[in-house]
Structure formats: structure tokens, C-alpha cells
mmCIF file with all atom_site columns, C-alpha atoms in Angstrom:
data_model
loop_
_atom_site.group_PDB
_atom_site.id
_atom_site.type_symbol
_atom_site.label_atom_id
_atom_site.label_alt_id
_atom_site.label_comp_id
_atom_site.label_asym_id
_atom_site.label_entity_id
_atom_site.label_seq_id
_atom_site.pdbx_PDB_ins_code
_atom_site.Cartn_x
_atom_site.Cartn_y
_atom_site.Cartn_z
_atom_site.occupancy
_atom_site.B_iso_or_equiv
_atom_site.pdbx_formal_charge
_atom_site.auth_seq_id
_atom_site.auth_comp_id
_atom_site.auth_asym_id
_atom_site.auth_atom_id
_atom_site.pdbx_PDB_model_num
ATOM 1   C CA . UNK A 1 1   ? 12.288 -11.533 -35.268 1.00 37.00 ? 1   UNK A CA 1
ATOM 2   C CA . UNK A 1 2   ? 9.881  -13.737 -33.320 1.00 42.00 ? 2   UNK A CA 1
ATOM 3   C CA . UNK A 1 3   ? 6.807  -12.757 -31.366 1.00 50.00 ? 3   UNK A CA 1
ATOM 4   C CA . UNK A 1 4   ? 7.091  -10.802 -28.158 1.00 47.00 ? 4   UNK A CA 1
ATOM 5   C CA . UNK A 1 5   ? 6.707  -13.059 -25.224 1.00 50.00 ? 5   UNK A CA 1
ATOM 6   C CA . UNK A 1 6   ? 7.971  -14.186 -21.880 1.00 52.00 ? 6   UNK A CA 1
ATOM 7   C CA . UNK A 1 7   ? 11.621 -14.143 -23.002 1.00 53.00 ? 7   UNK A CA 1
ATOM 8   C CA . UNK A 1 8   ? 11.514 -10.608 -24.445 1.00 57.00 ? 8   UNK A CA 1
ATOM 9   C CA . UNK A 1 9   ? 13.413 -7.977  -22.449 1.00 59.00 ? 9   UNK A CA 1
ATOM 10  C CA . UNK A 1 10  ? 11.504 -4.762  -21.761 1.00 62.00 ? 10  UNK A CA 1
ATOM 11  C CA . UNK A 1 11  ? 12.694 -1.818  -19.731 1.00 64.00 ? 11  UNK A CA 1
ATOM 12  C CA . UNK A 1 12  ? 10.623 1.375   -19.853 1.00 68.00 ? 12  UNK A CA 1
ATOM 13  C CA . UNK A 1 13  ? 11.526 4.563   -17.983 1.00 68.00 ? 13  UNK A CA 1
ATOM 14  C CA . UNK A 1 14  ? 8.619  6.894   -17.172 1.00 68.00 ? 14  UNK A CA 1
ATOM 15  C CA . UNK A 1 15  ? 9.070  10.588  -16.335 1.00 66.00 ? 15  UNK A CA 1
ATOM 16  C CA . UNK A 1 16  ? 6.699  10.476  -13.355 1.00 67.00 ? 16  UNK A CA 1
ATOM 17  C CA . UNK A 1 17  ? 4.160  8.259   -11.578 1.00 65.00 ? 17  UNK A CA 1
ATOM 18  C CA . UNK A 1 18  ? 1.248  9.545   -13.722 1.00 70.00 ? 18  UNK A CA 1
ATOM 19  C CA . UNK A 1 19  ? 3.070  8.489   -16.908 1.00 66.00 ? 19  UNK A CA 1
ATOM 20  C CA . UNK A 1 20  ? 3.903  5.181   -15.253 1.00 64.00 ? 20  UNK A CA 1
ATOM 21  C CA . UNK A 1 21  ? 0.272  4.409   -14.405 1.00 69.00 ? 21  UNK A CA 1
ATOM 22  C CA . UNK A 1 22  ? -0.962 5.562   -17.827 1.00 68.00 ? 22  UNK A CA 1
ATOM 23  C CA . UNK A 1 23  ? 1.665  3.431   -19.579 1.00 64.00 ? 23  UNK A CA 1
ATOM 24  C CA . UNK A 1 24  ? 0.878  0.364   -17.494 1.00 63.00 ? 24  UNK A CA 1
ATOM 25  C CA . UNK A 1 25  ? -2.851 0.807   -18.151 1.00 63.00 ? 25  UNK A CA 1
ATOM 26  C CA . UNK A 1 26  ? -2.325 1.034   -21.909 1.00 65.00 ? 26  UNK A CA 1
ATOM 27  C CA . UNK A 1 27  ? 0.145  -1.837  -22.183 1.00 62.00 ? 27  UNK A CA 1
ATOM 28  C CA . UNK A 1 28  ? -0.754 -5.443  -21.613 1.00 62.00 ? 28  UNK A CA 1
ATOM 29  C CA . UNK A 1 29  ? 2.501  -6.623  -23.231 1.00 60.00 ? 29  UNK A CA 1
ATOM 30  C CA . UNK A 1 30  ? 5.118  -5.012  -21.000 1.00 63.00 ? 30  UNK A CA 1
ATOM 31  C CA . UNK A 1 31  ? 5.319  -6.610  -17.529 1.00 64.00 ? 31  UNK A CA 1
ATOM 32  C CA . UNK A 1 32  ? 4.782  -4.238  -14.592 1.00 62.00 ? 32  UNK A CA 1
ATOM 33  C CA . UNK A 1 33  ? 8.263  -4.937  -13.183 1.00 64.00 ? 33  UNK A CA 1
ATOM 34  C CA . UNK A 1 34  ? 9.791  -3.591  -16.424 1.00 68.00 ? 34  UNK A CA 1
ATOM 35  C CA . UNK A 1 35  ? 8.589  -0.035  -15.725 1.00 67.00 ? 35  UNK A CA 1
ATOM 36  C CA . UNK A 1 36  ? 10.899 2.371   -13.890 1.00 70.00 ? 36  UNK A CA 1
ATOM 37  C CA . UNK A 1 37  ? 10.230 5.948   -12.778 1.00 70.00 ? 37  UNK A CA 1
ATOM 38  C CA . UNK A 1 38  ? 12.846 8.680   -13.089 1.00 70.00 ? 38  UNK A CA 1
ATOM 39  C CA . UNK A 1 39  ? 15.183 9.480   -11.518 1.00 74.00 ? 39  UNK A CA 1
ATOM 40  C CA . UNK A 1 40  ? 17.031 6.200   -12.047 1.00 72.00 ? 40  UNK A CA 1
ATOM 41  C CA . UNK A 1 41  ? 20.779 5.798   -12.181 1.00 76.00 ? 41  UNK A CA 1
ATOM 42  C CA . UNK A 1 42  ? 22.668 4.276   -15.069 1.00 77.00 ? 42  UNK A CA 1
ATOM 43  C CA . UNK A 1 43  ? 24.016 1.668   -12.636 1.00 79.00 ? 43  UNK A CA 1
ATOM 44  C CA . UNK A 1 44  ? 20.472 0.665   -11.654 1.00 76.00 ? 44  UNK A CA 1
ATOM 45  C CA . UNK A 1 45  ? 19.343 0.374   -15.284 1.00 76.00 ? 45  UNK A CA 1
ATOM 46  C CA . UNK A 1 46  ? 22.463 -1.666  -16.095 1.00 78.00 ? 46  UNK A CA 1
ATOM 47  C CA . UNK A 1 47  ? 21.723 -3.960  -13.139 1.00 78.00 ? 47  UNK A CA 1
ATOM 48  C CA . UNK A 1 48  ? 18.101 -4.414  -14.250 1.00 74.00 ? 48  UNK A CA 1
ATOM 49  C CA . UNK A 1 49  ? 19.205 -5.284  -17.802 1.00 75.00 ? 49  UNK A CA 1
ATOM 50  C CA . UNK A 1 50  ? 21.786 -7.775  -16.487 1.00 75.00 ? 50  UNK A CA 1
ATOM 51  C CA . UNK A 1 51  ? 19.199 -9.289  -14.161 1.00 73.00 ? 51  UNK A CA 1
ATOM 52  C CA . UNK A 1 52  ? 16.712 -9.689  -17.010 1.00 68.00 ? 52  UNK A CA 1
ATOM 53  C CA . UNK A 1 53  ? 19.298 -11.223 -19.313 1.00 68.00 ? 53  UNK A CA 1
ATOM 54  C CA . UNK A 1 54  ? 20.480 -13.644 -16.661 1.00 68.00 ? 54  UNK A CA 1
ATOM 55  C CA . UNK A 1 55  ? 16.962 -14.585 -15.558 1.00 62.00 ? 55  UNK A CA 1
ATOM 56  C CA . UNK A 1 56  ? 15.548 -15.318 -18.998 1.00 55.00 ? 56  UNK A CA 1
ATOM 57  C CA . UNK A 1 57  ? 17.282 -18.634 -19.656 1.00 54.00 ? 57  UNK A CA 1
ATOM 58  C CA . UNK A 1 58  ? 16.982 -19.980 -16.116 1.00 55.00 ? 58  UNK A CA 1
ATOM 59  C CA . UNK A 1 59  ? 13.252 -19.249 -15.554 1.00 61.00 ? 59  UNK A CA 1
ATOM 60  C CA . UNK A 1 60  ? 13.612 -17.894 -12.030 1.00 70.00 ? 60  UNK A CA 1
ATOM 61  C CA . UNK A 1 61  ? 10.938 -19.315 -9.733  1.00 78.00 ? 61  UNK A CA 1
ATOM 62  C CA . UNK A 1 62  ? 8.960  -16.561 -8.042  1.00 80.00 ? 62  UNK A CA 1
ATOM 63  C CA . UNK A 1 63  ? 8.489  -16.963 -4.314  1.00 85.00 ? 63  UNK A CA 1
ATOM 64  C CA . UNK A 1 64  ? 4.976  -17.376 -2.989  1.00 86.00 ? 64  UNK A CA 1
ATOM 65  C CA . UNK A 1 65  ? 3.435  -14.733 -0.733  1.00 89.00 ? 65  UNK A CA 1
ATOM 66  C CA . UNK A 1 66  ? 3.375  -15.969 2.878   1.00 88.00 ? 66  UNK A CA 1
ATOM 67  C CA . UNK A 1 67  ? 0.102  -16.235 4.787   1.00 90.00 ? 67  UNK A CA 1
ATOM 68  C CA . UNK A 1 68  ? 1.230  -13.626 7.342   1.00 90.00 ? 68  UNK A CA 1
ATOM 69  C CA . UNK A 1 69  ? 2.256  -11.088 4.666   1.00 91.00 ? 69  UNK A CA 1
ATOM 70  C CA . UNK A 1 70  ? -0.109 -8.329  5.763   1.00 93.00 ? 70  UNK A CA 1
ATOM 71  C CA . UNK A 1 71  ? 1.054  -8.483  9.388   1.00 94.00 ? 71  UNK A CA 1
ATOM 72  C CA . UNK A 1 72  ? 4.701  -8.675  8.274   1.00 91.00 ? 72  UNK A CA 1
ATOM 73  C CA . UNK A 1 73  ? 4.334  -5.516  6.164   1.00 92.00 ? 73  UNK A CA 1
ATOM 74  C CA . UNK A 1 74  ? 2.645  -3.646  9.043   1.00 94.00 ? 74  UNK A CA 1
ATOM 75  C CA . UNK A 1 75  ? 5.497  -4.624  11.375  1.00 92.00 ? 75  UNK A CA 1
ATOM 76  C CA . UNK A 1 76  ? 8.065  -3.556  8.776   1.00 89.00 ? 76  UNK A CA 1
ATOM 77  C CA . UNK A 1 77  ? 6.398  -0.162  8.370   1.00 90.00 ? 77  UNK A CA 1
ATOM 78  C CA . UNK A 1 78  ? 6.187  0.354   12.132  1.00 90.00 ? 78  UNK A CA 1
ATOM 79  C CA . UNK A 1 79  ? 9.892  -0.453  12.504  1.00 88.00 ? 79  UNK A CA 1
ATOM 80  C CA . UNK A 1 80  ? 10.810 2.554   10.284  1.00 83.00 ? 80  UNK A CA 1
ATOM 81  C CA . UNK A 1 81  ? 13.744 0.480   8.952   1.00 81.00 ? 81  UNK A CA 1
ATOM 82  C CA . UNK A 1 82  ? 12.768 1.182   5.337   1.00 80.00 ? 82  UNK A CA 1
ATOM 83  C CA . UNK A 1 83  ? 13.762 4.819   5.968   1.00 80.00 ? 83  UNK A CA 1
ATOM 84  C CA . UNK A 1 84  ? 17.268 3.865   7.132   1.00 75.00 ? 84  UNK A CA 1
ATOM 85  C CA . UNK A 1 85  ? 20.186 4.058   4.711   1.00 72.00 ? 85  UNK A CA 1
ATOM 86  C CA . UNK A 1 86  ? 23.544 2.399   5.380   1.00 70.00 ? 86  UNK A CA 1
ATOM 87  C CA . UNK A 1 87  ? 23.821 2.616   9.188   1.00 79.00 ? 87  UNK A CA 1
ATOM 88  C CA . UNK A 1 88  ? 27.497 2.368   10.192  1.00 84.00 ? 88  UNK A CA 1
ATOM 89  C CA . UNK A 1 89  ? 27.003 -0.732  12.370  1.00 86.00 ? 89  UNK A CA 1
ATOM 90  C CA . UNK A 1 90  ? 25.367 -2.664  9.544   1.00 87.00 ? 90  UNK A CA 1
ATOM 91  C CA . UNK A 1 91  ? 27.974 -1.461  7.060   1.00 88.00 ? 91  UNK A CA 1
ATOM 92  C CA . UNK A 1 92  ? 30.668 -2.943  9.280   1.00 92.00 ? 92  UNK A CA 1
ATOM 93  C CA . UNK A 1 93  ? 28.814 -6.275  9.634   1.00 93.00 ? 93  UNK A CA 1
ATOM 94  C CA . UNK A 1 94  ? 28.200 -6.410  5.881   1.00 91.00 ? 94  UNK A CA 1
ATOM 95  C CA . UNK A 1 95  ? 31.861 -5.697  5.122   1.00 92.00 ? 95  UNK A CA 1
ATOM 96  C CA . UNK A 1 96  ? 33.025 -8.403  7.577   1.00 94.00 ? 96  UNK A CA 1
ATOM 97  C CA . UNK A 1 97  ? 30.529 -10.936 6.162   1.00 93.00 ? 97  UNK A CA 1
ATOM 98  C CA . UNK A 1 98  ? 31.803 -10.316 2.636   1.00 92.00 ? 98  UNK A CA 1
ATOM 99  C CA . UNK A 1 99  ? 35.398 -10.863 3.755   1.00 94.00 ? 99  UNK A CA 1
ATOM 100 C CA . UNK A 1 100 ? 34.632 -13.804 6.043   1.00 94.00 ? 100 UNK A CA 1
ATOM 101 C CA . UNK A 1 101 ? 32.732 -15.754 3.395   1.00 89.00 ? 101 UNK A CA 1
ATOM 102 C CA . UNK A 1 102 ? 35.027 -14.555 0.575   1.00 88.00 ? 102 UNK A CA 1
ATOM 103 C CA . UNK A 1 103 ? 32.146 -13.555 -1.693  1.00 85.00 ? 103 UNK A CA 1
ATOM 104 C CA . UNK A 1 104 ? 31.758 -10.804 -4.287  1.00 85.00 ? 104 UNK A CA 1
ATOM 105 C CA . UNK A 1 105 ? 28.828 -9.179  -2.509  1.00 86.00 ? 105 UNK A CA 1
ATOM 106 C CA . UNK A 1 106 ? 27.058 -9.164  0.830   1.00 88.00 ? 106 UNK A CA 1
ATOM 107 C CA . UNK A 1 107 ? 24.007 -7.230  1.891   1.00 86.00 ? 107 UNK A CA 1
ATOM 108 C CA . UNK A 1 108 ? 21.423 -6.604  4.574   1.00 86.00 ? 108 UNK A CA 1
ATOM 109 C CA . UNK A 1 109 ? 17.982 -6.388  3.004   1.00 87.00 ? 109 UNK A CA 1
ATOM 110 C CA . UNK A 1 110 ? 14.372 -5.734  3.887   1.00 88.00 ? 110 UNK A CA 1
ATOM 111 C CA . UNK A 1 111 ? 11.519 -7.169  1.833   1.00 89.00 ? 111 UNK A CA 1
ATOM 112 C CA . UNK A 1 112 ? 8.740  -4.654  1.131   1.00 89.00 ? 112 UNK A CA 1
ATOM 113 C CA . UNK A 1 113 ? 5.477  -5.334  -0.710  1.00 89.00 ? 113 UNK A CA 1
ATOM 114 C CA . UNK A 1 114 ? 6.925  -5.002  -4.206  1.00 87.00 ? 114 UNK A CA 1
ATOM 115 C CA . UNK A 1 115 ? 10.684 -4.538  -3.815  1.00 86.00 ? 115 UNK A CA 1
ATOM 116 C CA . UNK A 1 116 ? 13.704 -5.346  -1.714  1.00 86.00 ? 116 UNK A CA 1
ATOM 117 C CA . UNK A 1 117 ? 15.615 -2.498  -0.141  1.00 84.00 ? 117 UNK A CA 1
ATOM 118 C CA . UNK A 1 118 ? 19.310 -2.961  0.455   1.00 82.00 ? 118 UNK A CA 1
ATOM 119 C CA . UNK A 1 119 ? 19.870 -1.323  3.821   1.00 85.00 ? 119 UNK A CA 1
ATOM 120 C CA . UNK A 1 120 ? 23.576 -2.117  3.709   1.00 86.00 ? 120 UNK A CA 1
ATOM 121 C CA . UNK A 1 121 ? 25.483 -3.496  0.735   1.00 86.00 ? 121 UNK A CA 1
ATOM 122 C CA . UNK A 1 122 ? 29.077 -4.301  -0.140  1.00 88.00 ? 122 UNK A CA 1
ATOM 123 C CA . UNK A 1 123 ? 29.843 -5.145  -3.751  1.00 86.00 ? 123 UNK A CA 1
ATOM 124 C CA . UNK A 1 124 ? 26.442 -4.167  -5.156  1.00 80.00 ? 124 UNK A CA 1
ATOM 125 C CA . UNK A 1 125 ? 25.636 -0.958  -6.995  1.00 72.00 ? 125 UNK A CA 1
ATOM 126 C CA . UNK A 1 126 ? 21.847 -0.943  -6.788  1.00 68.00 ? 126 UNK A CA 1
ATOM 127 C CA . UNK A 1 127 ? 19.521 0.084   -3.981  1.00 65.00 ? 127 UNK A CA 1
ATOM 128 C CA . UNK A 1 128 ? 16.122 -1.418  -4.835  1.00 66.00 ? 128 UNK A CA 1
ATOM 129 C CA . UNK A 1 129 ? 15.403 -4.761  -6.469  1.00 78.00 ? 129 UNK A CA 1
ATOM 130 C CA . UNK A 1 130 ? 11.967 -6.001  -7.579  1.00 84.00 ? 130 UNK A CA 1
ATOM 131 C CA . UNK A 1 131 ? 10.581 -8.472  -5.059  1.00 85.00 ? 131 UNK A CA 1
ATOM 132 C CA . UNK A 1 132 ? 10.102 -11.247 -7.594  1.00 80.00 ? 132 UNK A CA 1
ATOM 133 C CA . UNK A 1 133 ? 13.808 -11.068 -8.521  1.00 78.00 ? 133 UNK A CA 1
ATOM 134 C CA . UNK A 1 134 ? 15.132 -11.449 -4.985  1.00 82.00 ? 134 UNK A CA 1
ATOM 135 C CA . UNK A 1 135 ? 16.476 -14.416 -3.102  1.00 84.00 ? 135 UNK A CA 1
ATOM 136 C CA . UNK A 1 136 ? 15.226 -13.009 0.184   1.00 85.00 ? 136 UNK A CA 1
ATOM 137 C CA . UNK A 1 137 ? 11.629 -13.291 -1.072  1.00 87.00 ? 137 UNK A CA 1
ATOM 138 C CA . UNK A 1 138 ? 12.150 -17.064 -0.921  1.00 86.00 ? 138 UNK A CA 1
ATOM 139 C CA . UNK A 1 139 ? 13.516 -16.827 2.625   1.00 85.00 ? 139 UNK A CA 1
ATOM 140 C CA . UNK A 1 140 ? 10.439 -14.899 3.786   1.00 88.00 ? 140 UNK A CA 1
ATOM 141 C CA . UNK A 1 141 ? 8.142  -17.235 1.869   1.00 86.00 ? 141 UNK A CA 1
ATOM 142 C CA . UNK A 1 142 ? 9.723  -20.373 3.352   1.00 82.00 ? 142 UNK A CA 1
ATOM 143 C CA . UNK A 1 143 ? 9.558  -18.911 6.884   1.00 73.00 ? 143 UNK A CA 1
ATOM 144 C CA . UNK A 1 144 ? 12.261 -21.330 7.908   1.00 77.00 ? 144 UNK A CA 1
ATOM 145 C CA . UNK A 1 145 ? 16.010 -21.601 7.720   1.00 81.00 ? 145 UNK A CA 1
ATOM 146 C CA . UNK A 1 146 ? 17.080 -21.258 4.089   1.00 82.00 ? 146 UNK A CA 1
ATOM 147 C CA . UNK A 1 147 ? 20.455 -22.408 2.836   1.00 81.00 ? 147 UNK A CA 1
ATOM 148 C CA . UNK A 1 148 ? 21.576 -21.697 -0.710  1.00 80.00 ? 148 UNK A CA 1
ATOM 149 C CA . UNK A 1 149 ? 24.882 -23.510 -1.184  1.00 80.00 ? 149 UNK A CA 1
ATOM 150 C CA . UNK A 1 150 ? 25.158 -22.582 -4.869  1.00 80.00 ? 150 UNK A CA 1
ATOM 151 C CA . UNK A 1 151 ? 22.610 -20.232 -6.432  1.00 77.00 ? 151 UNK A CA 1
ATOM 152 C CA . UNK A 1 152 ? 23.638 -21.384 -9.912  1.00 74.00 ? 152 UNK A CA 1
ATOM 153 C CA . UNK A 1 153 ? 22.549 -24.936 -9.058  1.00 80.00 ? 153 UNK A CA 1
ATOM 154 C CA . UNK A 1 154 ? 19.455 -24.067 -7.004  1.00 80.00 ? 154 UNK A CA 1
ATOM 155 C CA . UNK A 1 155 ? 16.231 -24.552 -9.020  1.00 78.00 ? 155 UNK A CA 1
ATOM 156 C CA . UNK A 1 156 ? 14.656 -21.457 -7.462  1.00 78.00 ? 156 UNK A CA 1
ATOM 157 C CA . UNK A 1 157 ? 17.307 -19.148 -8.893  1.00 73.00 ? 157 UNK A CA 1
#
């Protein structure tokens, strides 16, 4: 077995936030996005493992943090949208978008400081995604119209 490095998959589940912080402080090998805090669902862990396995060979490009990030986060917090979960109107729009574009999944997301929250999702079984593993982080970073014709061929993904 080779040395642990950038291509090594880590996923650590901590019992609580104190264990999480202690573990992160003691470990300089395991990346911070590899730590999860219970309770976590099996579906979420499976999604994180799949994401890590799929990301490793393609070297996902992390989006830069936009200059207006602090103001954007304040506005997001003031909107109280991060507290919303699957409003019926958005569920309907998400369902129609998935059918209209004939895709496996469609979602309405909000980009927080360190994760993406799926406010409405069709075809996805996870709720939160690390920010650096999200397409929408690139959209916010670009601050312009973003078109991804084929994510498999796009260098960012």
C-alpha cells in the first residue's frame, strides 16, 4: 500500500461536535471535509463515498470565494431560507424541471459558508453537500451566467 495522500479516501464519523473538533485538531492527515457528525444517514454516507471516489480521478477544481462573500452570507441568513425544507411550490418546479430537461436529478440549492443545502430535490438522496464539492459554488464564484453543457467534459467538474 502506498503513502496516504491526496487520492486517499477518508470518511470519519464523530459522535458529537466536541469529538469532531478534537479529532480535527489531532489529525493533520484527514481533510476537514471528510469528518461527519452523527446523526448521519446511510444514504448520506454512501453519497459521500461515491462523491469521493468519483472526484479522485478527475481532480475537481474548487471554486474561488467571491469578493462579496460576507455580504452574500449575511443576506442568506436574513432570508431565513436555510431553515426551509421542501416547500411545495419549489418541489413542483423541481419535479417539472427534471421532467422537462429529461435528467436524473434536479434541485434547488442554497450555498452556505461551508455546505450546500438542497431546499428541493428530485432524484437525489442527500440533503447537505460540502461546498467544495458543489457545482453551484462555481456559479456563485463566477457571478455570471453559468452553462454546463456536459459536466463530464467540463474541466471544473
